[in-house]
Amino acid sequence: MTAPPTIATVKELGLKYSNWGRWGDDDELGTLNHASPEAVVRAAKLVKTGRIVAMGLPIDDAGPQSGGGAFGRFNPIHLMIRDGADVVAGTTIRDFYGGDDRHLRGADDVLIMPLQSGTQWDALAHIFFEGKMYNGFAADQVGSKGALKNAITSGCARMVGRGVLLDVPAALGVPWLEPGHAITSEELDACERRQGVKVGRGDFVFVRTGQMAQVRDRGAWGDYAGGSAPGLGLDAVPWVGDRQIAALATDTWGMEVRPNETPDTNQPLHIIFLVYMGLWVGEIFDLEAIAEACAEEQRWEFMFSGPPLPITRAVGSPLTPVAVF
């Protein structure tokens, strides 16, 4: 019997595909350096019909953290500061806009949420390994006021380009992958062959596992947020590293297969991708509508736009990702 991979395997792969210093000692963009202006121009040429498909979950109290979120994450809490009921009841104070005008009134609201509770990007400051984050910055560069290095704002002006969907369940002839399924390089190659598409430098790659479809089929989130899940395995690391993609996102809570393949360390691909490679990772994307649209259009490439919110010093961010055909 072959011994399972260990932290030594993680270090070996991390060092092999490390981008530390590749774009300078002060670089905080990581793989978004691959998303060149020329790549954006090529992506714009993919727009033929103007069809727009959303790729994110609603931001509301029905989100994936309802089954008991990991790391203390909870679903967004949306509250009204002022609303129409106050107007009808006549209890509103004089409206700021109106002055002495007794006709004009308005509504305002507030949102309370962990930034990584729904569809989100991980910043490169999200994960540390042996006291370091991407490009060798020390962990103490993320403190109580947030990230001084590798913050989410580094990616705000770069998250536009060619999007490619790799529909792994469709390639394997199943509605979804079962929890614990580790996606391999060969399975990603099979997706490319089936779909007639080739992933290349600067692409934004979306790997569908179908877990979102499975959740909807059973009618409950269950342990989606932190439980067992399909996802990328260690075998897929060379595929991702060699393609020089800009970012990678999946429809699962953690992007990589769970339970993890390494019994002596948690989330090994987060270490390899975020810390060593500087790869921007997206999670909890809703890829069901885009999978249907790609099948209808018979093309699995599109113009993608999905910048994070410009939240100063944040280590993650929600977004509104869209595909344009």
PDB file of N, CA and C in Angstrom, residues 97-131:
ATOM      1  N   TYR A  97     -32.567  64.740   3.450  1.00  0.00           N
ATOM      2  CA  TYR A  97     -32.645  65.253   2.093  1.00  0.00           C
ATOM      3  C   TYR A  97     -33.642  66.391   1.979  1.00  0.00           C
ATOM      4  N   GLY A  98     -34.713  66.273   2.760  1.00  0.00           N
ATOM      5  CA  GLY A  98     -35.845  67.163   2.531  1.00  0.00           C
ATOM      6  C   GLY A  98     -35.826  68.470   3.277  1.00  0.00           C
ATOM      7  N   GLY A  99     -35.070  68.565   4.363  1.00  0.00           N
ATOM      8  CA  GLY A  99     -35.147  69.780   5.154  1.00  0.00           C
ATOM      9  C   GLY A  99     -36.560  69.963   5.678  1.00  0.00           C
ATOM     10  N   ASP A 100     -37.218  71.026   5.264  1.00  0.00           N
ATOM     11  CA  ASP A 100     -38.602  71.265   5.680  1.00  0.00           C
ATOM     12  C   ASP A 100     -39.613  70.572   4.779  1.00  0.00           C
ATOM     13  N   ASP A 101     -39.115  69.868   3.745  1.00  0.00           N
ATOM     14  CA  ASP A 101     -40.016  69.148   2.834  1.00  0.00           C
ATOM     15  C   ASP A 101     -40.695  68.010   3.581  1.00  0.00           C
ATOM     16  N   ARG A 102     -41.995  67.967   3.613  1.00  0.00           N
ATOM     17  CA  ARG A 102     -42.724  66.909   4.326  1.00  0.00           C
ATOM     18  C   ARG A 102     -43.086  65.748   3.415  1.00  0.00           C
ATOM     19  N   HIS A 103     -42.622  65.776   2.180  1.00  0.00           N
ATOM     20  CA  HIS A 103     -42.996  64.751   1.205  1.00  0.00           C
ATOM     21  C   HIS A 103     -41.903  63.706   0.999  1.00  0.00           C
ATOM     22  N   LEU A 104     -40.655  64.164   0.893  1.00  0.00           N
ATOM     23  CA  LEU A 104     -39.552  63.240   0.569  1.00  0.00           C
ATOM     24  C   LEU A 104     -39.038  62.536   1.812  1.00  0.00           C
ATOM     25  N   ARG A 105     -39.013  61.208   1.777  1.00  0.00           N
ATOM     26  CA  ARG A 105     -38.402  60.400   2.821  1.00  0.00           C
ATOM     27  C   ARG A 105     -37.605  59.283   2.140  1.00  0.00           C
ATOM     28  N   GLY A 106     -36.775  58.549   2.879  1.00  0.00           N
ATOM     29  CA  GLY A 106     -35.960  57.519   2.258  1.00  0.00           C
ATOM     30  C   GLY A 106     -35.772  56.314   3.147  1.00  0.00           C
ATOM     31  N   ALA A 107     -34.976  55.362   2.650  1.00  0.00           N
ATOM     32  CA  ALA A 107     -34.646  54.139   3.382  1.00  0.00           C
ATOM     33  C   ALA A 107     -33.144  53.910   3.311  1.00  0.00           C
ATOM     34  N   ASP A 108     -32.587  53.368   4.386  1.00  0.00           N
ATOM     35  CA  ASP A 108     -31.165  53.030   4.444  1.00  0.00           C
ATOM     36  C   ASP A 108     -31.009  51.713   5.188  1.00  0.00           C
ATOM     37  N   ASP A 109     -29.920  51.017   4.907  1.00  0.00           N
ATOM     38  CA  ASP A 109     -29.703  49.736   5.574  1.00  0.00           C
ATOM     39  C   ASP A 109     -28.237  49.516   5.886  1.00  0.00           C
ATOM     40  N   VAL A 110     -27.963  48.458   6.650  1.00  0.00           N
ATOM     41  CA  VAL A 110     -26.609  48.119   7.070  1.00  0.00           C
ATOM     42  C   VAL A 110     -26.432  46.616   6.955  1.00  0.00           C
ATOM     43  N   LEU A 111     -25.200  46.181   6.664  1.00  0.00           N
ATOM     44  CA  LEU A 111     -24.895  44.764   6.502  1.00  0.00           C
ATOM     45  C   LEU A 111     -23.783  44.375   7.469  1.00  0.00           C
ATOM     46  N   ILE A 112     -24.006  43.270   8.193  1.00  0.00           N
ATOM     47  CA  ILE A 112     -23.008  42.713   9.098  1.00  0.00           C
ATOM     48  C   ILE A 112     -22.688  41.308   8.602  1.00  0.00           C
ATOM     49  N   MET A 113     -21.414  41.045   8.292  1.00  0.00           N
ATOM     50  CA  MET A 113     -21.076  39.725   7.748  1.00  0.00           C
ATOM     51  C   MET A 113     -19.589  39.430   7.839  1.00  0.00           C
ATOM     52  N   PRO A 114     -19.220  38.165   8.038  1.00  0.00           N
ATOM     53  CA  PRO A 114     -17.836  37.755   7.800  1.00  0.00           C
ATOM     54  C   PRO A 114     -17.577  37.869   6.296  1.00  0.00           C
ATOM     55  N   LEU A 115     -16.444  38.370   5.919  1.00  0.00           N
ATOM     56  CA  LEU A 115     -16.191  38.633   4.506  1.00  0.00           C
ATOM     57  C   LEU A 115     -16.064  37.362   3.676  1.00  0.00           C
ATOM     58  N   GLN A 116     -15.889  36.209   4.342  1.00  0.00           N
ATOM     59  CA  GLN A 116     -15.748  34.958   3.620  1.00  0.00           C
ATOM     60  C   GLN A 116     -16.900  33.983   3.930  1.00  0.00           C
ATOM     61  N   SER A 117     -18.068  34.526   4.149  1.00  0.00           N
ATOM     62  CA  SER A 117     -19.210  33.673   4.485  1.00  0.00           C
ATOM     63  C   SER A 117     -19.957  33.169   3.260  1.00  0.00           C
ATOM     64  N   GLY A 118     -19.762  33.804   2.112  1.00  0.00           N
ATOM     65  CA  GLY A 118     -20.439  33.392   0.884  1.00  0.00           C
ATOM     66  C   GLY A 118     -19.460  33.354  -0.271  1.00  0.00           C
ATOM     67  N   THR A 119     -19.933  33.646  -1.473  1.00  0.00           N
ATOM     68  CA  THR A 119     -19.059  33.688  -2.644  1.00  0.00           C
ATOM     69  C   THR A 119     -17.944  34.706  -2.384  1.00  0.00           C
ATOM     70  N   GLN A 120     -16.688  34.268  -2.460  1.00  0.00           N
ATOM     71  CA  GLN A 120     -15.603  35.136  -2.020  1.00  0.00           C
ATOM     72  C   GLN A 120     -14.263  34.773  -2.624  1.00  0.00           C
ATOM     73  N   TRP A 121     -13.371  35.752  -2.598  1.00  0.00           N
ATOM     74  CA  TRP A 121     -11.963  35.548  -2.924  1.00  0.00           C
ATOM     75  C   TRP A 121     -11.169  35.484  -1.630  1.00  0.00           C
ATOM     76  N   ASP A 122     -10.210  34.576  -1.560  1.00  0.00           N
ATOM     77  CA  ASP A 122      -9.176  34.603  -0.531  1.00  0.00           C
ATOM     78  C   ASP A 122      -8.097  35.573  -0.967  1.00  0.00           C
ATOM     79  N   ALA A 123      -7.715  36.489  -0.090  1.00  0.00           N
ATOM     80  CA  ALA A 123      -6.533  37.304  -0.359  1.00  0.00           C
ATOM     81  C   ALA A 123      -5.283  36.472  -0.087  1.00  0.00           C
ATOM     82  N   LEU A 124      -4.160  36.927  -0.575  1.00  0.00           N
ATOM     83  CA  LEU A 124      -2.910  36.199  -0.349  1.00  0.00           C
ATOM     84  C   LEU A 124      -2.445  36.304   1.098  1.00  0.00           C
ATOM     85  N   ALA A 125      -3.106  37.167   1.888  1.00  0.00           N
ATOM     86  CA  ALA A 125      -2.805  37.279   3.318  1.00  0.00           C
ATOM     87  C   ALA A 125      -3.666  36.339   4.152  1.00  0.00           C
ATOM     88  N   HIS A 126      -4.471  35.518   3.509  1.00  0.00           N
ATOM     89  CA  HIS A 126      -5.428  34.659   4.225  1.00  0.00           C
ATOM     90  C   HIS A 126      -4.762  33.479   4.921  1.00  0.00           C
ATOM     91  N   ILE A 127      -3.672  32.961   4.355  1.00  0.00           N
ATOM     92  CA  ILE A 127      -3.051  31.739   4.869  1.00  0.00           C
ATOM     93  C   ILE A 127      -1.564  31.965   5.165  1.00  0.00           C
ATOM     94  N   PHE A 128      -1.114  31.414   6.286  1.00  0.00           N
ATOM     95  CA  PHE A 128       0.303  31.430   6.651  1.00  0.00           C
ATOM     96  C   PHE A 128       0.815  29.997   6.737  1.00  0.00           C
ATOM     97  N   PHE A 129       2.092  29.836   6.462  1.00  0.00           N
ATOM     98  CA  PHE A 129       2.739  28.533   6.634  1.00  0.00           C
ATOM     99  C   PHE A 129       4.140  28.768   7.180  1.00  0.00           C
ATOM    100  N   GLU A 130       4.412  28.156   8.295  1.00  0.00           N
ATOM    101  CA  GLU A 130       5.699  28.318   8.976  1.00  0.00           C
ATOM    102  C   GLU A 130       6.035  29.801   9.165  1.00  0.00           C
ATOM    103  N   GLY A 131       5.007  30.558   9.563  1.00  0.00           N
ATOM    104  CA  GLY A 131       5.189  31.959   9.898  1.00  0.00           C
ATOM    105  C   GLY A 131       5.281  32.914   8.735  1.00  0.00           C
TER     106      GLY A 131
END
